[in-house]
PDB file of C-alpha atoms in Angstrom:
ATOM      1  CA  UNK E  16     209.059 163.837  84.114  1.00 40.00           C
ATOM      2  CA  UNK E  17     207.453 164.186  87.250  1.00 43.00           C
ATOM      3  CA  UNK E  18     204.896 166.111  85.989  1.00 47.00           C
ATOM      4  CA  UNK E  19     204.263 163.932  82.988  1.00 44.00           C
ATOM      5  CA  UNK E  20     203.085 161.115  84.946  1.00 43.00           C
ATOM      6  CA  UNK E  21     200.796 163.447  86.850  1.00 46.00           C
ATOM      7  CA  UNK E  22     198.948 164.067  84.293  1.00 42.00           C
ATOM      8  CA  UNK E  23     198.486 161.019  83.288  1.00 47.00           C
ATOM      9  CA  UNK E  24     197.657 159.700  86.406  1.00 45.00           C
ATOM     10  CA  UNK E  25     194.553 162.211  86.043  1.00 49.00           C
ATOM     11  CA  UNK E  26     193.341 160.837  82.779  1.00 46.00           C
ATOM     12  CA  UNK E  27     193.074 157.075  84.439  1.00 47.00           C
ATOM     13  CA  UNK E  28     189.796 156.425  84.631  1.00 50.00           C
ATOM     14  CA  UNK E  29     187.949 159.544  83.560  1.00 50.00           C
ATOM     15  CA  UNK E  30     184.726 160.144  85.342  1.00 50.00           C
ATOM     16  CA  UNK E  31     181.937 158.911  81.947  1.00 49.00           C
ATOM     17  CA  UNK E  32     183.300 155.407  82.340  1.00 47.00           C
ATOM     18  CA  UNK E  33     182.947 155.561  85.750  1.00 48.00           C
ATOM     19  CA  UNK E  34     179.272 156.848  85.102  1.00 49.00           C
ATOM     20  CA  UNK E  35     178.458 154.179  82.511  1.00 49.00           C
ATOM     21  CA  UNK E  36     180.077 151.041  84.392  1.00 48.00           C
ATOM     22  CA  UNK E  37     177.617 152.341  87.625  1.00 48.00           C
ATOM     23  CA  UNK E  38     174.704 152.603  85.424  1.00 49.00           C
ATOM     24  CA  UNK E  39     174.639 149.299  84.113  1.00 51.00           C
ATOM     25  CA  UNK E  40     172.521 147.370  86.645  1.00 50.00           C
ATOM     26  CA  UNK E  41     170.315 149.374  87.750  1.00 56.00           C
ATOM     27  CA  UNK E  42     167.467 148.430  85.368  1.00 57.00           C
ATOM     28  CA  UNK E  43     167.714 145.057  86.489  1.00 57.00           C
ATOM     29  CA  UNK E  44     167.376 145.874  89.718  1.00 58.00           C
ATOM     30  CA  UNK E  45     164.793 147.554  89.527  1.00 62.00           C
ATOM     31  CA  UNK E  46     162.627 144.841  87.689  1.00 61.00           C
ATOM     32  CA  UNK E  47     163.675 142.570  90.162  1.00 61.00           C
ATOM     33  CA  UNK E  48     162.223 145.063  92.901  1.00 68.00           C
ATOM     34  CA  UNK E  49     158.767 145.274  90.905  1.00 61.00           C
ATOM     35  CA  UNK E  50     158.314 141.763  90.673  1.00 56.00           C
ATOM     36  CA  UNK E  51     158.672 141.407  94.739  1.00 65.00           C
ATOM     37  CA  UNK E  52     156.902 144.071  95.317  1.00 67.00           C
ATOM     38  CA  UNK E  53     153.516 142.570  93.244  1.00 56.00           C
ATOM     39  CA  UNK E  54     154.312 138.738  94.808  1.00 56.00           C
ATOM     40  CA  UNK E  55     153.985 140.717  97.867  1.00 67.00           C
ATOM     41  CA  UNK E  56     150.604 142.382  97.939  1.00 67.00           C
ATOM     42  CA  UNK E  57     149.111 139.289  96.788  1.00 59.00           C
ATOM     43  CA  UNK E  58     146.871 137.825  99.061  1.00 71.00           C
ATOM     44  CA  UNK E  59     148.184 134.087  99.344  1.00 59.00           C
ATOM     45  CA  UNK E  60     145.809 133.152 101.644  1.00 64.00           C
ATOM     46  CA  UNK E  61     142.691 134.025 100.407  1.00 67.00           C
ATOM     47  CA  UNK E  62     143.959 132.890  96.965  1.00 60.00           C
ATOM     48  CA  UNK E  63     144.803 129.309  98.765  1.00 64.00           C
ATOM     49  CA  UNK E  64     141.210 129.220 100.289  1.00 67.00           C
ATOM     50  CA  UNK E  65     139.231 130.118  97.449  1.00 68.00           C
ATOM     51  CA  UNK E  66     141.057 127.411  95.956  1.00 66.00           C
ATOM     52  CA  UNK E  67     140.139 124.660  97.978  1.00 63.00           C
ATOM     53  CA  UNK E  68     136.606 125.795  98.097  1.00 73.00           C
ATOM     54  CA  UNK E  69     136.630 125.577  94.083  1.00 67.00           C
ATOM     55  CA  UNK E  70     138.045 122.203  94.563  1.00 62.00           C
ATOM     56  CA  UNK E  71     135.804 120.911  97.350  1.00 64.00           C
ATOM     57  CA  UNK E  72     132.334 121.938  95.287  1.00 65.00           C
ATOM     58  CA  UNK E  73     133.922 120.149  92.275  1.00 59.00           C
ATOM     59  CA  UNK E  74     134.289 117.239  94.490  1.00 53.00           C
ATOM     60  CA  UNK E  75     130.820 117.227  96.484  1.00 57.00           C
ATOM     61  CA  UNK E  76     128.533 116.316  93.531  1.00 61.00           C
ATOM     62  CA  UNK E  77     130.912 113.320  92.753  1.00 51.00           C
ATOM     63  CA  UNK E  78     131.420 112.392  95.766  1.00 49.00           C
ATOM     64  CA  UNK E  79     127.455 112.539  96.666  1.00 55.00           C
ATOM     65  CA  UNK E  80     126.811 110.611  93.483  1.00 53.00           C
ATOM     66  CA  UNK E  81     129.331 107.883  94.645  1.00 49.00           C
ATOM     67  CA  UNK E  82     127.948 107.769  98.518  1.00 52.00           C
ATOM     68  CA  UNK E  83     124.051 107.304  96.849  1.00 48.00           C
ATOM     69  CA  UNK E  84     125.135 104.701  94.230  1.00 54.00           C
ATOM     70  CA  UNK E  85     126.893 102.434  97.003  1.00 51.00           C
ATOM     71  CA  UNK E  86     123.592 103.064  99.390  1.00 64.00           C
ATOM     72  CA  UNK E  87     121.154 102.395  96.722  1.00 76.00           C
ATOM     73  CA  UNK E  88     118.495  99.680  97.525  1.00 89.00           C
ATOM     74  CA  UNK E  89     115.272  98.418  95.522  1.00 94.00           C
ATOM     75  CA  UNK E  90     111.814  99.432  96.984  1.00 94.00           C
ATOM     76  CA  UNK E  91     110.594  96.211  98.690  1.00 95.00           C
ATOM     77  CA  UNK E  92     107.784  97.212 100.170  1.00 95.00           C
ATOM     78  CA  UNK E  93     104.377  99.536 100.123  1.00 95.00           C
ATOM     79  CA  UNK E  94     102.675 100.908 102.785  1.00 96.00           C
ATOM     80  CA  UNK E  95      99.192 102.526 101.925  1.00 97.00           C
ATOM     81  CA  UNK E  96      97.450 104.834 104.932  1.00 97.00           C
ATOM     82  CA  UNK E  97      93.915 106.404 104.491  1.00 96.00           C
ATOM     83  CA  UNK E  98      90.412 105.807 105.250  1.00 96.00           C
ATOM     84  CA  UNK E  99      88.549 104.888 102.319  1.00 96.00           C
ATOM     85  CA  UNK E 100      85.548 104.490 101.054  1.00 94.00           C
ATOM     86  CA  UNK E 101      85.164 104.218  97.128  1.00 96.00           C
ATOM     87  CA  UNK E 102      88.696 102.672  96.279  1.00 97.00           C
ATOM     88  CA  UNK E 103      90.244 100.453  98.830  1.00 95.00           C
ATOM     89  CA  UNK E 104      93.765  99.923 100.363  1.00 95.00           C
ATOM     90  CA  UNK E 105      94.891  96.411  98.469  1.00 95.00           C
ATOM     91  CA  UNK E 106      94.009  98.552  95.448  1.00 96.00           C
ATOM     92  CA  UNK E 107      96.209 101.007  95.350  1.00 96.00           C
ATOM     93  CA  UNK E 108      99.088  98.535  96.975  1.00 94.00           C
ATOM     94  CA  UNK E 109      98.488  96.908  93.692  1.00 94.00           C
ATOM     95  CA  UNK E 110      98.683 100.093  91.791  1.00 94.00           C
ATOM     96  CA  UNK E 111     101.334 100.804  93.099  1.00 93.00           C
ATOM     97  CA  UNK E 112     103.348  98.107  93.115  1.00 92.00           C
ATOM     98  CA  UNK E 113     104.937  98.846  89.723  1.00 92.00           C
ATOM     99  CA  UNK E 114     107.367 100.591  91.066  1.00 94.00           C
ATOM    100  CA  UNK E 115     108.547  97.809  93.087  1.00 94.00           C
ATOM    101  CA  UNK E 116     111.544  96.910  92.568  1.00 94.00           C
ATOM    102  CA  UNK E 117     112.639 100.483  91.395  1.00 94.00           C
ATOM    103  CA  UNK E 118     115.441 102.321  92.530  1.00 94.00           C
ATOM    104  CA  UNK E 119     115.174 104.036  96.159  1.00 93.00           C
ATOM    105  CA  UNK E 120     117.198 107.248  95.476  1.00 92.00           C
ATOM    106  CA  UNK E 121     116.474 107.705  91.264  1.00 92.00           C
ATOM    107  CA  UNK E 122     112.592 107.033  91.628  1.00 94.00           C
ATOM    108  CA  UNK E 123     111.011 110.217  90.910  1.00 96.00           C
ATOM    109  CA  UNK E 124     107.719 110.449  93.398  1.00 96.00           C
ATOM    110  CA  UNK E 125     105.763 113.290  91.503  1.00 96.00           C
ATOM    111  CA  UNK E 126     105.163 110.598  89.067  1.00 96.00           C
ATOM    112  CA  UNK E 127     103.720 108.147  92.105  1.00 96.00           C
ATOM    113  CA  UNK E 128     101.926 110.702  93.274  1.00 97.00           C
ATOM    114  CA  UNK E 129     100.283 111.859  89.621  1.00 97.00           C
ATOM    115  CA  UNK E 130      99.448 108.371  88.808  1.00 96.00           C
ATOM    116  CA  UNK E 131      97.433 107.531  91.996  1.00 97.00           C
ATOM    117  CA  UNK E 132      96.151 110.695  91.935  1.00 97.00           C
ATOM    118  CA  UNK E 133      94.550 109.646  88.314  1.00 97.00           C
ATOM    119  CA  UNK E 134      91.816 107.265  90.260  1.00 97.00           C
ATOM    120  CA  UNK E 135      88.555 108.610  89.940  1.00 97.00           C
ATOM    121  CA  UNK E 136      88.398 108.574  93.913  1.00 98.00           C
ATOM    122  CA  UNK E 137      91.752 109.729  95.231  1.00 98.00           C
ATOM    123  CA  UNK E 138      91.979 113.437  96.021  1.00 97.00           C
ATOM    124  CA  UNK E 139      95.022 113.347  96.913  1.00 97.00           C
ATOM    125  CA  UNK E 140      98.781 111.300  97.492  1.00 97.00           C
ATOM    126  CA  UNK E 141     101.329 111.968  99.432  1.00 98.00           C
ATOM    127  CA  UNK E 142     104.378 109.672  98.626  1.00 97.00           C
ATOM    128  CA  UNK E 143     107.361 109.655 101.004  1.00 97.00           C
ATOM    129  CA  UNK E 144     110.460 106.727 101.215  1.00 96.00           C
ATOM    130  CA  UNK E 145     111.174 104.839 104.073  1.00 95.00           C
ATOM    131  CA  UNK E 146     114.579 104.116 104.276  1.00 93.00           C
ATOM    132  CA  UNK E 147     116.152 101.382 103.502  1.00 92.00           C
ATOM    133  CA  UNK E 148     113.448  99.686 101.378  1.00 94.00           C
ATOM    134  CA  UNK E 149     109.966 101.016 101.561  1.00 95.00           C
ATOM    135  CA  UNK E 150     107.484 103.232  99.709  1.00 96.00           C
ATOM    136  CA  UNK E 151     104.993 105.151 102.381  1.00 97.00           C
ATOM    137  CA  UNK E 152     101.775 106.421 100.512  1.00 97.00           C
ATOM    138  CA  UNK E 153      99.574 108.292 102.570  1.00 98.00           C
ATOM    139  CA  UNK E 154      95.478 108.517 100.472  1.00 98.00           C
ATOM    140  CA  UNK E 155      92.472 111.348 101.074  1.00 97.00           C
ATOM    141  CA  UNK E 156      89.924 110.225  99.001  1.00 97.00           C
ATOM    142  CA  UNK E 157      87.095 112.522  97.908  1.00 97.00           C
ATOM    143  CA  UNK E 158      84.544 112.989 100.260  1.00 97.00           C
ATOM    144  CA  UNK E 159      80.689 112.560  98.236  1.00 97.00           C
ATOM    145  CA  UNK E 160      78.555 115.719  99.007  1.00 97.00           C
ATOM    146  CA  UNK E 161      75.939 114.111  96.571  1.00 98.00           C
ATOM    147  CA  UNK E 162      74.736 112.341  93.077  1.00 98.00           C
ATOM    148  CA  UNK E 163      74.950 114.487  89.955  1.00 97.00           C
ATOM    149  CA  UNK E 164      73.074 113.932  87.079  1.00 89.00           C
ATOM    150  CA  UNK E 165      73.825 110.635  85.005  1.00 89.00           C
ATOM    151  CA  UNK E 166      74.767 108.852  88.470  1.00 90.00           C
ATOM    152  CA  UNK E 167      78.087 111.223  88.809  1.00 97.00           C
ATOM    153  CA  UNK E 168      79.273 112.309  92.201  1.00 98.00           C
ATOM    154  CA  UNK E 169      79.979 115.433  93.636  1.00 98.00           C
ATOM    155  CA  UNK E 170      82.128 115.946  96.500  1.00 97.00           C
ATOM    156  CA  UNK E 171      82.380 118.475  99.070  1.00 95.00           C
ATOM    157  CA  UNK E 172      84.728 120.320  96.701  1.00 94.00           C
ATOM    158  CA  UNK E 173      82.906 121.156  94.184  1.00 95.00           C
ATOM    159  CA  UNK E 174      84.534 118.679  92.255  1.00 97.00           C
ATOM    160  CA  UNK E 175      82.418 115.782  89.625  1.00 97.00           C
ATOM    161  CA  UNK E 176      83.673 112.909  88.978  1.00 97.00           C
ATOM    162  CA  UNK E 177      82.387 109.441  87.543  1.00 97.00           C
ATOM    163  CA  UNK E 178      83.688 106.054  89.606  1.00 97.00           C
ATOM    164  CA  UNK E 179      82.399 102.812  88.442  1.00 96.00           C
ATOM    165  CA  UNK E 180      80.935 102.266  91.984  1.00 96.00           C
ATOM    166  CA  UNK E 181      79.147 105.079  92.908  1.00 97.00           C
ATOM    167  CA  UNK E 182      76.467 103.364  95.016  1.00 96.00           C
ATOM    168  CA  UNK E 183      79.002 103.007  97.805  1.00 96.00           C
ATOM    169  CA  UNK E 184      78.634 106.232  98.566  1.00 96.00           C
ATOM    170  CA  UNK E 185      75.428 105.416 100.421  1.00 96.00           C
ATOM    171  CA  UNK E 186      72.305 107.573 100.860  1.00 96.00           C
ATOM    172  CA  UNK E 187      73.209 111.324  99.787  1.00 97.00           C
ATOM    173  CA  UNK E 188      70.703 113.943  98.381  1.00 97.00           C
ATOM    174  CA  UNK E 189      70.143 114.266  94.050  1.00 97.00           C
ATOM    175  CA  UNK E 190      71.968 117.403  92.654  1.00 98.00           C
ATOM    176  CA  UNK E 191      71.230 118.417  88.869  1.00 98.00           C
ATOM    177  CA  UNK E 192      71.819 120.939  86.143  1.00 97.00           C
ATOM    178  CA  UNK E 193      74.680 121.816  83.851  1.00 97.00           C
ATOM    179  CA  UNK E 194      77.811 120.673  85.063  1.00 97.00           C
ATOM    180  CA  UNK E 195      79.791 124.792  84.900  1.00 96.00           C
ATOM    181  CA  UNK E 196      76.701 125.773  87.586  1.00 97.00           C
ATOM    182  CA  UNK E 197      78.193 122.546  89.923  1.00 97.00           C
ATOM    183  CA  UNK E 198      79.068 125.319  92.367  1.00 97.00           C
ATOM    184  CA  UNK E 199      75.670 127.319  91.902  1.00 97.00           C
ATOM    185  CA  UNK E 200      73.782 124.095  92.730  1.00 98.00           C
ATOM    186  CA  UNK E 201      76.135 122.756  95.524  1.00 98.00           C
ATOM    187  CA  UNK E 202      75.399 126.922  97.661  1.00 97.00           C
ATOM    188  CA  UNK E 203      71.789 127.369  96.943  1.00 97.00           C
ATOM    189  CA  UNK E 204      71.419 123.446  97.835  1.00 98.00           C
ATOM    190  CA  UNK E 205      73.473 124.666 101.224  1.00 97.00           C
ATOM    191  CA  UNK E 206      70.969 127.554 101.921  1.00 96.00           C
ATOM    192  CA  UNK E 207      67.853 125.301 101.026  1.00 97.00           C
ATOM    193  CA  UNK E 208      69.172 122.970 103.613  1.00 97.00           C
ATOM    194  CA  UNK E 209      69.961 124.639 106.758  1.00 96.00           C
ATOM    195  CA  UNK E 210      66.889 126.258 106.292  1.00 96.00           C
ATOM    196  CA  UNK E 211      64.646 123.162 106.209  1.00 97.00           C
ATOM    197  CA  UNK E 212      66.470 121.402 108.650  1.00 95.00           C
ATOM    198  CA  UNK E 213      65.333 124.348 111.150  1.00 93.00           C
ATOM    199  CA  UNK E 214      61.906 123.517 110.344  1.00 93.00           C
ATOM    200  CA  UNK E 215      61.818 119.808 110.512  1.00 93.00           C
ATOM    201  CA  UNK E 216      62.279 119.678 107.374  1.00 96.00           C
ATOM    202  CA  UNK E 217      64.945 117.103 105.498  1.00 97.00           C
ATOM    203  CA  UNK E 218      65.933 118.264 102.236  1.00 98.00           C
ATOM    204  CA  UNK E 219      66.376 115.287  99.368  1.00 98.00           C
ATOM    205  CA  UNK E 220      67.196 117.707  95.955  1.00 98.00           C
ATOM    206  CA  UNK E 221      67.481 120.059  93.832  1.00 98.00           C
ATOM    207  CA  UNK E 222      67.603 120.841  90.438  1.00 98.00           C
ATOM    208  CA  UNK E 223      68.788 123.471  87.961  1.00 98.00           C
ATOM    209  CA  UNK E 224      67.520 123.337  84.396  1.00 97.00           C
ATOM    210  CA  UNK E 225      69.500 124.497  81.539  1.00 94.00           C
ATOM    211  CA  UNK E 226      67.187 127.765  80.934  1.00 94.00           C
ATOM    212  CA  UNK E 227      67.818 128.971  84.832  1.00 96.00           C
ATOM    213  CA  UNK E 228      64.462 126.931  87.059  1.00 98.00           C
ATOM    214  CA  UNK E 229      65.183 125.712  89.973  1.00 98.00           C
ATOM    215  CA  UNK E 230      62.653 122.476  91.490  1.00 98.00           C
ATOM    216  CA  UNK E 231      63.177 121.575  94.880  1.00 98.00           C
ATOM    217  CA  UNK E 232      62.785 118.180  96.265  1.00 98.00           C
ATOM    218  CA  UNK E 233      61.910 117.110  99.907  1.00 98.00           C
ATOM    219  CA  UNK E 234      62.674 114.075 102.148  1.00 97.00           C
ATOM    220  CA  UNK E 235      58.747 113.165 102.510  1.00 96.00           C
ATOM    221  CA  UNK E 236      58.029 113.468  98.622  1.00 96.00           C
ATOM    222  CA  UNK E 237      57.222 117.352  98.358  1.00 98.00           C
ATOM    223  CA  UNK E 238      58.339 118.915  95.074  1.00 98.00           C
ATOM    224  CA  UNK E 239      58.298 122.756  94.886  1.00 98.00           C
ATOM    225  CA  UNK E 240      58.636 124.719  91.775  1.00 98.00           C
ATOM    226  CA  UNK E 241      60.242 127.891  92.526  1.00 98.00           C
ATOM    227  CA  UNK E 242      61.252 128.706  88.868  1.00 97.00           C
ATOM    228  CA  UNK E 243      63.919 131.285  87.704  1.00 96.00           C
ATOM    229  CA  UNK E 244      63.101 134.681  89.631  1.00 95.00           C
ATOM    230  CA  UNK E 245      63.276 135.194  93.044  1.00 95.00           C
ATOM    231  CA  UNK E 246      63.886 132.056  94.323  1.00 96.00           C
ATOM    232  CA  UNK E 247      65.027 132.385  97.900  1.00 95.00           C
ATOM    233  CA  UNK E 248      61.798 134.608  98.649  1.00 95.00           C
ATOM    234  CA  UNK E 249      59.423 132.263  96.793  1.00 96.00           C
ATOM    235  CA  UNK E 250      61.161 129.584  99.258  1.00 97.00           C
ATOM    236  CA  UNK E 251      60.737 131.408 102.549  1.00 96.00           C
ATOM    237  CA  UNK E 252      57.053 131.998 101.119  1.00 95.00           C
ATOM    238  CA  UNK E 253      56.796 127.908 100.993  1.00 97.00           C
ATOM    239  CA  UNK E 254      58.265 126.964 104.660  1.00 96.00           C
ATOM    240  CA  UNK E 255      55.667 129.739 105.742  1.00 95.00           C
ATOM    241  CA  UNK E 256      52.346 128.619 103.847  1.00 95.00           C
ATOM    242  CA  UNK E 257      53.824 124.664 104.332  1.00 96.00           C
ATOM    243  CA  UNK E 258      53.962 125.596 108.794  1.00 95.00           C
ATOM    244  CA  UNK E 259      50.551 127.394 108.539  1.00 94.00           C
ATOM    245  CA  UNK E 260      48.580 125.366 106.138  1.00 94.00           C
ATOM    246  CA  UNK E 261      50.121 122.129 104.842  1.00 95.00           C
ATOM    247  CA  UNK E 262      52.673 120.560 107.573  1.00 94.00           C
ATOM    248  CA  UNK E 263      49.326 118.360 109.217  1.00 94.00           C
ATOM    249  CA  UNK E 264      48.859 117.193 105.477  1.00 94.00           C
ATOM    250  CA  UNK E 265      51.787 116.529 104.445  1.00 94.00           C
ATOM    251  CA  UNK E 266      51.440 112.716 103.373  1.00 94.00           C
ATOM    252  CA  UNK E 267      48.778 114.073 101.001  1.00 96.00           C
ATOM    253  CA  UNK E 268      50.808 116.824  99.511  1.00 97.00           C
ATOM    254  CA  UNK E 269      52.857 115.798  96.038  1.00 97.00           C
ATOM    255  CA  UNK E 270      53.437 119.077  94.305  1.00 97.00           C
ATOM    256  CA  UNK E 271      53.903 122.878  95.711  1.00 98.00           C
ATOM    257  CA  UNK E 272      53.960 125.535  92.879  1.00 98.00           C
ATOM    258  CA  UNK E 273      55.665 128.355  94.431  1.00 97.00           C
ATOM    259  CA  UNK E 274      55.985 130.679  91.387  1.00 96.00           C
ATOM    260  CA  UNK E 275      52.858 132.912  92.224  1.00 93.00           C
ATOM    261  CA  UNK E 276      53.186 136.384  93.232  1.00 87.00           C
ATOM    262  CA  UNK E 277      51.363 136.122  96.860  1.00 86.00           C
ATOM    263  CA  UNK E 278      50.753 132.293  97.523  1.00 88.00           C
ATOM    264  CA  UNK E 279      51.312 128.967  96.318  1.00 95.00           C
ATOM    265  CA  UNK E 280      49.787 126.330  94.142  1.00 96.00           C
ATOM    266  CA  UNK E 281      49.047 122.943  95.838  1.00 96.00           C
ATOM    267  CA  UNK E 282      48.651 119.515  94.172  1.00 96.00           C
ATOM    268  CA  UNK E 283      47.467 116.469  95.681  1.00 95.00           C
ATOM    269  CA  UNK E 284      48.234 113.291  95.871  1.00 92.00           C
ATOM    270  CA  UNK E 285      44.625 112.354  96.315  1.00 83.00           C
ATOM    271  CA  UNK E 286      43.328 114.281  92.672  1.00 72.00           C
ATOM    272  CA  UNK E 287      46.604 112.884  91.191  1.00 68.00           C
ATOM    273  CA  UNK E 288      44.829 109.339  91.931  1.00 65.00           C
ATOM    274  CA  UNK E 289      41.341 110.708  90.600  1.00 60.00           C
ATOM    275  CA  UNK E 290      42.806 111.771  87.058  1.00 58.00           C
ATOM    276  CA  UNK E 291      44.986 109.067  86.945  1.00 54.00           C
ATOM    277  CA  UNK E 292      43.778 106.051  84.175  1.00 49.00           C
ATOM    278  CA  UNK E 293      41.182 103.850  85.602  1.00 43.00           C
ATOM    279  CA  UNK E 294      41.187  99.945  84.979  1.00 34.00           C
TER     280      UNK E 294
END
């Protein structure tokens, strides 16, 4: 009897349930382990930065747009600098007092400055605000080198252009020919110049005709033809005959012809009087 109960003290548990009752949690474990393990190696903090930075340019843009619309004024005011010449300060204050009245932050300047810059004698505009209520325009006009043909201007720049008050540009030499040789005109006319004026000579014009001769005009009257070919030499060959021969006579000079090959033509103003119509 002894031994029966023995034995079946042996059989209680057997070992597999043992093994199967152990094994039960471990997968559960082990996902609990994983999860941990991935919560761990993420970087909270940098997560919890970039965050806020996300939020904070969400919020700058509003937030600007709500600091600006409780700032905004009205332009009360315009200020106009420059010296000027052809177009005047009250002018352009009028001009540009259509935007009076307009909003100080929405305004959009390029469109100041392209609509002054529109007058025939403005160059250029620089537009600036003045907080909290005025509009600060700052004017270069164009500066008149000299009349074009039809009563146009040039200016220094090269540049033609047609105000309706030319005149006040004063005294300033005549420029002519086709208006895409401006430039052509504007450098010999340069050359011409400093040349004359280094031999008491004051130059008044010049011309370009449309098939390529240039005329010459001086301060005391002179014309000289120097025609289409070689023109700088057939100029340098007038100041030299005009210091040798003609600069005691040169009240009674009208016309130089400077197109011959080794002197110069010379008209009168005494045989222009002779062939001119009698009464």
């Amino acid at each position: 009897m002894l031994e029966t109960l023995l034995i079946r003290s042996r059989a209680v548990p057997s070992e597999p349930s043992r093994r199967r009752g152990a094994t039960s949690l471990g997968p559960e474990r082990d996902r609990f382990g994983v999860l941990k393990a991935v919560l761990a190696a993420v970087p909270w903090l940098q997560v919890g930065m970039g965050a806020v930075i996300v939020l904070l340019a969400a919020l700058v843009p509003w937030g600007t747009s709500k600091v600006l619309g409780a700032m905004d004024q009205q332009f009360m005011a315009v200020d106009v600098n420059g010296e000027f010449i052809g177009d005047s300060r009250v002018a352009i204050e009028r001009a540009a007092g259509n935007w009076i009245g307009k909003s100080y932050f929405a305004t959009d300047l390029s469109e100041i400055k392209a609509n002054l810059e529109q007058r025939p004698w403005v160059e250029s505009a620089a537009v600036r605000r003045v907080w909290p209520d005025r509009l600060v325009i700052d004017i270069r006009e164009k500066k008149p080198l000299a009349y074009w043909t039809d009563g146009r201007l040039v200016s220094r720049t090269g540049e033609l252009f047609a105000p309706a008050n030319p005149q006040v540009a004063g005294r300033l030499p005549r420029l002519a020919g086709p208006d895409e040789r401006v430039r052509d005109v504007i450098k010999m006319a340069q050359i011409m110049s400093e040349q004359l004026v280094s031999h008491g000579l004051n130059f008044a014009g010049l011309s370009l005709e449309q098939r390529g001769a240039w005329t010459l005009q001086l301060a005391n009257g002179i014309e000289v033809v120097l025609g289409r070919d070689q023109v700088e030499q057939r100029f340098e060959r007038f100041i030299t005959v005009y210091e040798t021969r003609l600069a005691s006579r040169s009240d009674e000079v009208s016309r130089v012809d400077a197109r011959y090959t080794n002197g110069v033509a010379v008209q009168w103003k005494a045989a222009e009087s002779a062939s001119g119509p009698k009464s």
